[in-house]
Short mmCIF file of C-alpha atoms and ligand atoms in Angstrom, two decimals:
data_model
loop_
_atom_site.label_atom_id
_atom_site.label_comp_id
_atom_site.label_asym_id
_atom_site.label_seq_id
_atom_site.Cartn_x
_atom_site.Cartn_y
_atom_site.Cartn_z
CA MET A 1 0.43 -0.40 -0.35
CA SER A 2 1.42 3.36 -0.64
CA GLN A 3 -0.33 6.88 0.78
CA TYR A 4 -0.63 8.90 -2.33
CA PHE A 5 -4.70 7.49 -2.86
CA ALA A 6 -5.51 6.97 0.27
CA ASP A 7 -8.21 9.24 0.50
CA ILE A 8 -10.08 7.39 -2.20
CA ALA A 9 -11.95 5.08 -1.67
CA PRO A 10 -12.95 2.42 -4.97
CA VAL A 11 -15.04 3.51 -7.06
CA THR A 12 -18.47 1.34 -7.73
CA PHE A 13 -21.77 1.59 -10.00
CA GLU A 14 -24.43 4.33 -9.44
CA GLY A 15 -26.35 4.58 -11.96
CA ALA A 16 -26.99 6.66 -14.92
CA ASP A 17 -28.78 9.45 -12.85
CA SER A 18 -26.00 10.00 -9.89
CA THR A 19 -23.96 12.73 -9.64
CA ASN A 20 -21.15 11.79 -7.82
CA PRO A 21 -17.80 12.76 -10.72
CA MET A 22 -15.69 9.05 -8.06
CA ALA A 23 -18.49 6.59 -9.47
CA PHE A 24 -19.61 4.59 -13.34
CA ARG A 25 -22.86 5.95 -14.03
CA HIS A 26 -22.61 3.17 -17.26
CA TYR A 27 -19.93 0.58 -16.35
CA ASN A 28 -21.51 -2.23 -14.75
CA PRO A 29 -18.71 -4.33 -14.72
CA GLN A 30 -20.82 -7.54 -13.93
CA GLU A 31 -24.17 -6.75 -16.72
CA LYS A 32 -24.47 -8.56 -19.92
CA LEU A 33 -25.09 -7.47 -23.48
CA GLY A 34 -25.81 -11.03 -24.96
CA GLY A 35 -23.81 -13.61 -23.30
CA LYS A 36 -20.68 -11.32 -22.24
CA THR A 37 -20.35 -8.83 -18.76
CA MET A 38 -19.04 -5.63 -19.47
CA GLU A 39 -15.62 -6.46 -18.19
CA GLU A 40 -15.36 -9.06 -20.35
CA HIS A 41 -16.30 -7.79 -23.43
CA LEU A 42 -14.37 -4.00 -22.12
CA ARG A 43 -11.32 -5.88 -20.66
CA PHE A 44 -10.64 -2.10 -20.14
CA ALA A 45 -6.27 -1.07 -18.88
CA VAL A 46 -4.68 1.68 -18.01
CA CYS A 47 -0.62 2.12 -18.76
CA TYR A 48 1.68 2.50 -16.56
CA TRP A 49 3.76 4.85 -18.69
CA HIS A 50 1.59 7.95 -19.00
CA ASN A 51 0.33 8.02 -15.69
CA PHE A 52 3.47 7.24 -13.20
CA VAL A 53 6.46 8.10 -15.24
CA TRP A 54 5.16 11.58 -17.64
CA GLU A 55 6.41 14.64 -15.53
CA GLY A 56 3.98 16.72 -17.16
CA ASN A 57 6.53 17.75 -19.53
CA ASP A 58 5.91 19.52 -23.21
CA PRO A 59 7.87 21.32 -25.48
CA PHE A 60 8.36 24.16 -24.02
CA GLY A 61 7.71 23.10 -20.37
CA GLY A 62 8.98 20.85 -17.10
CA GLN A 63 7.66 19.08 -14.78
CA THR A 64 4.36 19.89 -13.27
CA PHE A 65 3.84 16.81 -11.88
CA GLN A 66 5.45 16.42 -8.62
CA ARG A 67 4.78 12.52 -7.73
CA PRO A 68 6.48 11.43 -4.74
CA TRP A 69 8.11 8.52 -6.78
CA PHE A 70 10.23 11.01 -8.90
CA PRO A 71 12.62 12.48 -7.17
CA ALA A 72 15.60 9.86 -8.14
CA ASP A 73 15.51 6.47 -10.70
CA THR A 74 15.86 3.85 -7.58
CA MET A 75 14.96 1.35 -6.85
CA GLU A 76 13.12 1.54 -3.90
CA LEU A 77 11.25 4.68 -5.56
CA ALA A 78 10.33 1.66 -8.68
CA ARG A 79 8.26 0.11 -5.88
CA ALA A 80 6.89 2.93 -4.65
CA LYS A 81 5.95 4.10 -7.87
CA ALA A 82 4.70 0.46 -8.89
CA ASP A 83 2.57 0.60 -4.85
CA ALA A 84 0.53 3.60 -6.23
CA ALA A 85 0.41 2.07 -9.75
CA PHE A 86 -1.87 -0.91 -8.19
CA ASP A 87 -3.28 1.23 -5.35
CA MET A 88 -4.80 3.35 -8.63
CA PHE A 89 -5.61 -0.40 -10.82
CA ARG A 90 -8.05 -1.79 -7.95
CA ILE A 91 -9.90 1.75 -6.85
CA LEU A 92 -10.70 1.96 -10.50
CA GLY A 93 -11.19 -2.14 -10.48
CA VAL A 94 -9.38 -2.32 -14.20
CA PRO A 95 -8.79 -5.53 -14.77
CA PHE A 96 -5.81 -5.02 -16.80
CA PHE A 97 -2.18 -3.68 -16.77
CA CYS A 98 0.35 -2.66 -19.53
CA PHE A 99 4.00 -1.35 -19.00
CA HIS A 100 7.39 -0.54 -20.57
CA ASP A 101 10.11 -2.13 -19.38
CA HIS A 102 10.99 1.53 -18.79
CA ASP A 103 7.82 2.78 -16.82
CA VAL A 104 8.77 0.19 -14.45
CA ARG A 105 13.03 0.33 -13.35
CA PRO A 106 15.62 2.41 -13.08
CA GLU A 107 17.75 1.72 -16.82
CA GLY A 108 21.61 -0.23 -15.01
CA ASP A 109 24.81 0.66 -16.37
CA SER A 110 24.36 -2.79 -18.98
CA LEU A 111 21.80 -4.38 -20.76
CA ALA A 112 22.26 -7.82 -17.98
CA GLU A 113 21.91 -5.01 -15.02
CA SER A 114 18.71 -3.62 -17.01
CA HIS A 115 17.36 -6.83 -16.95
CA LYS A 116 17.99 -8.02 -13.11
CA ARG A 117 16.10 -4.86 -12.46
CA LEU A 118 12.83 -5.62 -14.96
CA ASN A 119 12.91 -8.79 -12.96
CA GLU A 120 13.00 -8.30 -9.68
CA MET A 121 10.62 -5.99 -10.45
CA ALA A 122 8.00 -8.70 -12.26
CA ASP A 123 9.03 -10.24 -8.91
CA TYR A 124 7.72 -7.55 -7.18
CA PHE A 125 4.29 -7.32 -9.72
CA GLU A 126 3.38 -10.86 -9.59
CA LYS A 127 2.87 -10.79 -5.45
CA LYS A 128 0.48 -8.05 -6.10
CA MET A 129 -0.97 -9.44 -9.59
CA ALA A 130 -1.46 -12.57 -8.14
CA ASN A 131 -5.08 -13.19 -5.87
CA GLY A 132 -7.46 -11.66 -8.16
CA GLY A 133 -5.28 -8.70 -8.68
CA PRO A 134 -4.58 -7.17 -12.27
CA ARG A 135 -3.43 -9.27 -15.29
CA LEU A 136 -1.41 -7.69 -17.97
CA LEU A 137 -2.48 -7.28 -21.38
CA TRP A 138 0.62 -6.58 -22.84
CA GLY A 139 4.38 -5.87 -22.90
CA THR A 140 6.38 -3.60 -24.58
CA ALA A 141 9.89 -2.37 -24.35
CA ASN A 142 11.16 1.62 -24.83
CA MET A 143 13.26 1.52 -27.57
CA PHE A 144 12.84 5.30 -28.36
CA SER A 145 13.42 7.20 -25.22
CA ASN A 146 17.30 6.96 -24.89
CA ARG A 147 19.97 8.61 -27.07
CA ARG A 148 21.00 5.19 -28.54
CA TYR A 149 17.61 5.15 -30.32
CA MET A 150 17.84 7.99 -31.90
CA ALA A 151 18.22 6.43 -35.64
CA GLY A 152 15.62 3.86 -35.03
CA ALA A 153 15.96 0.72 -32.83
CA SER A 154 16.33 -1.67 -35.10
CA THR A 155 16.19 0.11 -38.55
CA ASN A 156 19.44 1.68 -36.55
CA PRO A 157 22.01 2.72 -39.40
CA ASP A 158 24.25 0.55 -36.50
CA PRO A 159 23.92 -2.77 -36.39
CA ASP A 160 25.20 -2.89 -32.92
CA VAL A 161 22.05 -0.61 -31.68
CA PHE A 162 20.20 -3.68 -33.59
CA ALA A 163 21.33 -5.91 -31.32
CA TYR A 164 21.05 -4.43 -28.59
CA CYS A 165 17.20 -4.20 -29.77
CA ALA A 166 16.95 -8.30 -30.02
CA SER A 167 18.31 -8.29 -26.27
CA THR A 168 15.74 -5.68 -24.61
CA VAL A 169 13.13 -7.27 -26.96
CA LYS A 170 13.85 -10.82 -25.25
CA ALA A 171 14.05 -9.67 -21.87
CA CYS A 172 10.94 -8.43 -22.42
CA MET A 173 8.58 -11.01 -24.51
CA ASP A 174 10.09 -13.30 -20.83
CA VAL A 175 8.70 -11.05 -18.59
CA THR A 176 5.49 -10.61 -20.65
CA HIS A 177 5.52 -14.40 -20.88
CA ARG A 178 6.35 -14.84 -17.10
CA LEU A 179 3.10 -12.12 -15.48
CA GLY A 180 1.34 -14.25 -18.20
CA GLY A 181 0.31 -10.67 -20.75
CA GLU A 182 -2.39 -11.50 -23.65
CA ASN A 183 0.09 -9.82 -26.20
CA TYR A 184 3.03 -8.06 -26.90
CA VAL A 185 3.49 -4.64 -28.73
CA LEU A 186 5.67 -3.01 -30.91
CA TRP A 187 4.94 0.15 -31.38
CA GLY A 188 8.06 1.91 -33.73
CA GLY A 189 8.07 5.44 -32.37
CA ARG A 190 11.73 5.26 -34.08
CA GLU A 191 11.27 2.74 -36.46
CA GLY A 192 11.14 5.51 -39.01
CA TYR A 193 13.42 8.94 -40.30
CA GLU A 194 13.76 12.59 -39.81
CA THR A 195 15.21 13.35 -43.42
CA LEU A 196 15.58 10.79 -46.89
CA LEU A 197 18.93 12.41 -46.67
CA ASN A 198 20.87 10.45 -45.20
CA THR A 199 18.38 7.64 -44.86
CA ASP A 200 18.23 4.21 -47.14
CA LEU A 201 14.37 3.96 -47.09
CA GLY A 202 14.91 -0.16 -48.65
CA ARG A 203 18.13 -1.40 -46.11
CA GLU A 204 16.02 0.08 -42.90
CA LEU A 205 11.94 -2.00 -44.23
CA GLU A 206 14.62 -4.49 -44.44
CA GLN A 207 15.95 -4.91 -40.74
CA MET A 208 11.99 -4.82 -39.69
CA GLY A 209 10.81 -7.18 -41.48
CA ARG A 210 13.79 -9.46 -40.51
CA PHE A 211 13.57 -7.87 -36.83
CA LEU A 212 10.08 -8.64 -36.48
CA SER A 213 10.17 -12.44 -38.27
CA MET A 214 12.88 -13.02 -35.40
CA VAL A 215 10.32 -11.52 -32.68
CA VAL A 216 7.86 -14.08 -33.56
CA GLU A 217 10.07 -17.34 -34.32
CA TYR A 218 10.87 -16.38 -30.61
CA LYS A 219 7.35 -16.02 -29.37
CA HIS A 220 7.20 -19.62 -30.40
CA LYS A 221 9.72 -20.52 -29.42
CA ILE A 222 8.91 -20.11 -25.37
CA GLY A 223 5.68 -20.82 -25.81
CA PHE A 224 4.29 -17.26 -25.67
CA LYS A 225 0.33 -17.89 -26.81
CA GLY A 226 -0.21 -14.17 -26.83
CA ALA A 227 -0.12 -11.87 -29.55
CA ILE A 228 2.55 -9.40 -31.46
CA LEU A 229 1.06 -6.77 -31.86
CA ILE A 230 2.83 -3.82 -34.23
CA GLU A 231 0.81 -0.44 -32.90
CA PRO A 232 0.69 2.15 -36.14
CA LYS A 233 1.53 5.41 -36.22
CA PRO A 234 2.11 8.02 -39.03
CA GLN A 235 4.34 10.49 -37.56
CA GLU A 236 5.90 12.00 -34.24
CA PRO A 237 8.23 11.33 -32.83
CA THR A 238 10.15 11.17 -36.35
CA LYS A 239 9.14 13.15 -39.13
CA HIS A 240 8.03 9.63 -41.00
CA GLN A 241 7.25 5.95 -39.33
CA TYR A 242 6.96 2.62 -41.42
CA ASP A 243 4.25 2.09 -39.21
CA TYR A 244 2.34 4.63 -40.49
CA ASP A 245 -1.18 3.06 -40.80
CA VAL A 246 -3.33 0.38 -41.04
CA ALA A 247 -2.73 -0.71 -44.06
CA THR A 248 0.06 0.00 -44.23
CA VAL A 249 1.16 -2.27 -42.55
CA TYR A 250 -0.69 -4.85 -43.74
CA GLY A 251 1.47 -4.81 -46.94
CA PHE A 252 4.81 -5.11 -45.29
CA LEU A 253 3.57 -7.88 -43.20
CA LYS A 254 2.13 -9.22 -47.05
CA ARG A 255 5.67 -8.46 -47.64
CA PHE A 256 7.21 -10.65 -44.63
CA GLY A 257 4.59 -13.55 -44.47
CA LEU A 258 3.73 -12.26 -41.33
CA GLU A 259 0.25 -11.98 -41.82
CA ASP A 260 -0.93 -15.45 -40.09
CA GLU A 261 1.44 -14.06 -37.15
CA VAL A 262 0.09 -10.39 -36.35
CA LYS A 263 -1.89 -7.71 -35.67
CA VAL A 264 -2.78 -4.36 -34.98
CA ASN A 265 -2.69 -2.92 -31.42
CA VAL A 266 -4.84 0.74 -33.30
CA GLU A 267 -4.96 3.73 -31.33
CA GLN A 268 -7.52 6.86 -32.34
CA GLY A 269 -4.73 9.53 -31.08
CA HIS A 270 -2.16 7.98 -34.15
CA ALA A 271 -5.17 7.21 -36.56
CA ILE A 272 -6.25 11.26 -36.51
CA LEU A 273 -3.01 12.04 -37.22
CA ALA A 274 -2.82 9.56 -40.04
CA GLY A 275 -5.79 11.46 -40.90
CA HIS A 276 -7.88 8.75 -41.09
CA SER A 277 -11.05 8.38 -37.89
CA PHE A 278 -10.57 5.92 -35.63
CA GLU A 279 -13.27 3.89 -37.21
CA HIS A 280 -11.67 3.41 -40.41
CA GLU A 281 -8.44 2.17 -38.77
CA LEU A 282 -10.76 -0.33 -36.67
CA ALA A 283 -12.30 -1.60 -40.32
CA MET A 284 -9.76 -1.95 -41.88
CA ALA A 285 -8.09 -4.43 -39.17
CA ARG A 286 -10.83 -6.23 -38.64
CA THR A 287 -11.62 -6.69 -43.89
CA LEU A 288 -7.53 -7.94 -43.31
CA GLY A 289 -8.35 -9.84 -40.27
CA ILE A 290 -5.46 -8.51 -38.52
CA PHE A 291 -8.16 -7.20 -35.75
CA GLY A 292 -6.37 -7.02 -32.06
CA SER A 293 -6.93 -4.86 -28.92
CA ILE A 294 -7.00 -0.81 -28.96
CA ASP A 295 -5.33 1.83 -27.28
CA MET A 296 -8.25 4.31 -26.13
CA ASN A 297 -7.17 7.67 -26.25
CA ARG A 298 -7.90 10.68 -28.65
CA ASN A 299 -6.11 13.42 -30.14
CA ASP A 300 -7.09 17.16 -30.22
CA TYR A 301 -8.61 17.90 -33.36
CA GLN A 302 -7.26 21.04 -34.29
CA SER A 303 -3.34 20.84 -31.90
CA GLY A 304 -1.97 18.89 -34.30
CA TRP A 305 -0.51 16.49 -31.87
CA ASP A 306 -0.53 12.95 -30.16
CA THR A 307 -2.05 14.98 -27.49
CA ASP A 308 -3.74 10.98 -25.89
CA GLN A 309 -5.88 12.50 -24.32
CA PHE A 310 -8.99 10.50 -22.66
CA PRO A 311 -11.66 9.55 -25.07
CA ASN A 312 -14.52 11.59 -23.86
CA SER A 313 -17.05 11.23 -26.49
CA PRO A 314 -20.23 9.07 -27.15
CA SER A 315 -20.81 9.42 -30.29
CA GLU A 316 -16.67 8.59 -31.23
CA ALA A 317 -16.99 5.40 -28.90
CA ALA A 318 -20.44 3.94 -30.51
CA LEU A 319 -18.23 4.46 -33.62
CA ALA A 320 -15.40 1.97 -32.12
CA TYR A 321 -17.26 -0.17 -30.48
CA TYR A 322 -19.40 -1.26 -33.44
CA GLU A 323 -16.49 -1.97 -35.14
CA VAL A 324 -14.90 -4.23 -32.72
CA LEU A 325 -18.44 -5.78 -32.08
CA MET A 326 -18.41 -6.29 -35.76
CA ALA A 327 -14.97 -7.36 -35.25
CA GLY A 328 -16.23 -10.16 -33.21
CA GLY A 329 -14.32 -8.11 -30.16
CA PHE A 330 -12.20 -8.55 -28.41
CA THR A 331 -10.11 -12.25 -27.97
CA THR A 332 -6.31 -11.73 -26.43
CA GLY A 333 -6.65 -7.92 -27.22
CA GLY A 334 -8.59 -5.00 -25.04
CA THR A 335 -9.32 -0.93 -24.39
CA ASN A 336 -6.30 -0.10 -23.08
CA PHE A 337 -6.16 3.96 -21.75
CA ASP A 338 -2.85 5.14 -22.73
CA ALA A 339 -3.99 8.12 -22.23
CA LYS A 340 -2.66 11.45 -19.98
CA LEU A 341 -3.50 13.86 -17.43
CA ARG A 342 -3.42 17.17 -18.94
CA ARG A 343 0.01 19.43 -17.41
CA GLN A 344 -2.30 21.65 -14.54
CA SER A 345 -4.25 18.12 -13.53
CA LEU A 346 -1.74 18.17 -10.59
CA ASP A 347 -4.46 15.62 -8.25
CA ALA A 348 -4.56 11.92 -7.01
CA GLU A 349 -8.68 12.23 -7.76
CA ASP A 350 -7.26 13.81 -11.27
CA LEU A 351 -5.74 10.37 -12.13
CA ILE A 352 -8.80 8.53 -11.02
CA ALA A 353 -11.85 11.11 -12.43
CA ALA A 354 -10.42 10.60 -15.87
CA HIS A 355 -9.47 7.25 -15.80
CA VAL A 356 -13.67 7.14 -14.67
CA GLY A 357 -14.25 8.83 -17.07
CA ALA A 358 -13.00 7.82 -19.75
CA MET A 359 -14.19 3.63 -18.71
CA ASP A 360 -17.68 5.56 -18.12
CA ILE A 361 -17.86 7.02 -22.30
CA CYS A 362 -16.36 3.27 -23.30
CA ALA A 363 -19.62 1.89 -21.76
CA ARG A 364 -21.33 3.52 -22.51
CA GLY A 365 -19.78 3.67 -26.63
CA LEU A 366 -20.48 -0.33 -26.28
CA LYS A 367 -23.88 -0.58 -25.28
CA SER A 368 -24.78 1.47 -28.31
CA ALA A 369 -22.73 -0.14 -30.73
CA TYR A 370 -24.46 -2.94 -28.82
CA ARG A 371 -28.07 -1.94 -29.91
CA MET A 372 -27.11 -0.76 -32.99
CA ILE A 373 -26.11 -4.80 -33.72
CA GLU A 374 -29.21 -5.82 -32.51
CA ASP A 375 -31.65 -4.08 -34.01
CA ASP A 376 -29.83 -4.83 -37.51
CA ALA A 377 -29.66 -0.47 -37.37
CA LEU A 378 -27.41 0.09 -40.03
CA GLU A 379 -26.54 -3.30 -40.86
CA GLY A 380 -29.48 -3.86 -42.73
CA PRO A 381 -29.34 -0.63 -44.83
CA ARG A 382 -25.69 -1.55 -45.54
CA ARG A 383 -26.79 -5.04 -47.14
CA ALA A 384 -29.67 -3.60 -49.34
CA ARG A 385 -27.38 -0.90 -50.56
CA TYR A 386 -25.43 -3.71 -52.11
CA ALA A 387 -28.44 -6.06 -52.67
CA GLY A 388 -27.86 -6.25 -56.19
CA TRP A 389 -24.63 -8.04 -55.50
CA ASP A 390 -26.84 -11.38 -54.48
CA SER A 391 -28.51 -12.08 -58.13
CA ALA A 392 -26.29 -15.33 -59.34
CA ASP A 393 -25.79 -12.88 -62.82
CA ALA A 394 -24.16 -10.41 -60.16
CA GLN A 395 -21.77 -13.13 -58.75
CA ALA A 396 -20.92 -14.58 -61.87
CA MET A 397 -18.79 -11.35 -63.14
CA LEU A 398 -16.76 -11.88 -59.85
CA ALA A 399 -16.45 -15.85 -60.25
CA ALA A 400 -12.65 -16.43 -61.75
CA ASP A 401 -13.54 -17.37 -64.75
CA ALA A 402 -14.86 -14.01 -66.12
CA THR A 403 -13.52 -12.39 -68.07
CA LEU A 404 -13.54 -8.37 -68.87
CA ASP A 405 -14.44 -8.65 -72.25
CA GLY A 406 -16.89 -10.88 -71.83
CA ILE A 407 -18.96 -8.37 -68.34
CA ALA A 408 -17.92 -6.13 -71.85
CA ALA A 409 -20.05 -7.83 -74.35
CA ARG A 410 -22.70 -8.74 -72.34
CA ALA A 411 -23.49 -5.15 -70.66
CA GLU A 412 -23.43 -3.56 -74.30
CA GLN A 413 -25.89 -6.50 -75.25
CA ALA A 414 -28.20 -5.77 -72.42
CA ARG A 415 -28.38 -2.24 -72.23
CA VAL A 416 -29.18 -1.38 -68.76
CA ASN A 417 -28.30 2.40 -68.13
CA PRO A 418 -27.49 2.24 -64.52
CA GLN A 419 -30.18 4.80 -62.33
CA PRO A 420 -27.71 5.89 -59.25
CA ARG A 421 -29.29 5.18 -55.27
CA SER A 422 -28.98 7.82 -52.86
CA GLY A 423 -26.44 6.18 -50.57
CA ALA A 424 -29.00 8.33 -47.63
CA GLN A 425 -25.82 9.50 -45.16
CA GLU A 426 -27.55 11.60 -43.59
CA LYS A 427 -30.78 9.68 -42.38
CA LEU A 428 -28.13 6.96 -41.56
CA GLU A 429 -26.31 9.59 -39.37
CA ASN A 430 -30.25 10.19 -37.54
CA ILE A 431 -30.13 6.92 -36.95
CA VAL A 432 -26.57 5.95 -35.04
CA ASN A 433 -27.60 9.07 -33.38
CA ARG A 434 -30.52 7.96 -32.19
CA TYR A 435 -28.71 5.01 -29.97
CA VAL A 436 -25.90 7.87 -28.91
C1 XUL B 501 3.24 6.37 -28.71
C2 XUL B 501 2.32 4.92 -27.66
C3 XUL B 501 2.86 4.21 -26.69
C4 XUL B 501 2.76 2.69 -27.47
C5 XUL B 501 3.49 1.62 -26.47
O1 XUL B 501 2.13 7.34 -29.47
O2 XUL B 501 1.28 5.25 -28.39
O3 XUL B 501 2.87 4.69 -25.50
O4 XUL B 501 1.92 2.30 -26.74
O5 XUL B 501 4.96 1.89 -26.48
CO1 CO B 502 -0.42 3.85 -27.85
#
């Protein structure tokens, strides 16, 4: 136990009429939607990094948060940080958490020392995770903060950095496996370039492909049953990141024959940076069969930065969970808040309140999405729009033996002049609004 959240009681469900800012109004963990409880549908996770490591700095200013575990990067304070983190997970009642190696242990003078410390912290976590404590949604390696990674991790021009990354990822996968993690995430924060003038694109993509293939091989070698997830992002910190968006990642996976081995962790803010809506990225992932998990944090639509804000739009949440449900729901994945407070939100209570609101918005979105699907509210009109394709003649045009000139001849003979029909966008938007 830590003293940091000592004054804050566990958050409970009080119902839609509650005015208590520290209670759930929509997230009722045991309430069932179909065969699953809300807890099982949403699989909430809280990220360690932004909540317990980030100090409130922005490009123009430094620390605003003064957490008691900040003053020095020592193992003693790493344990104090873990105590506070697990208190928060318990107060929120989240079933999962996520971490980077760098979030939980101070870096050592050597790889061996860093790994030893990571394992010591994993021992410490293991005790806190026992007896109904939170489980690990995913583990990952921070291969973007230290200056050794400034020119890339697996895509670095220096082969020694590639080898360093192999050791780092191996250690993180081992720990994720040991803690029963359900996924392993790779976000390539430095896998890209600042300028093409000094970059050999071809080499860097080859290096990244080989690295990912070896990660997949290692997963099988150690018997890790979880999913390997790539988290797409188009830029920031680099000018251009190779894992630009879901479609780009899919092309990369196809090229290296990894499309059945690797899925995606889609983050709303990253979708926005790529010029997409969140639902676009999720629909693309589901269509390509690589949907894995979500980071449920959004960006400010005006600033153009990865602001990592907590979700707060009922309609955005509804459209996101619509795609999640249409993908069959989460299997190993879940809803992770990779979210940051605003830097003026200084108090322990702000950390809890932010997650309470976010969990509630997701629960509300899930319920809306579930009802839209149950009522066939969007799929009905969508099916009707494509109904012409149900006929045998139409299907024959898509068959393997159909040819362009054969179809052309039939069209010329039939002399049908296709008549456009309304796409009815506003009517569909009105339907969605009825459910949110
Ligand atoms: C960075 C980001 C990371 C990944 C894990 O934008 O989203 O926190 O989720 O490295
Ligand atoms: Co993320």
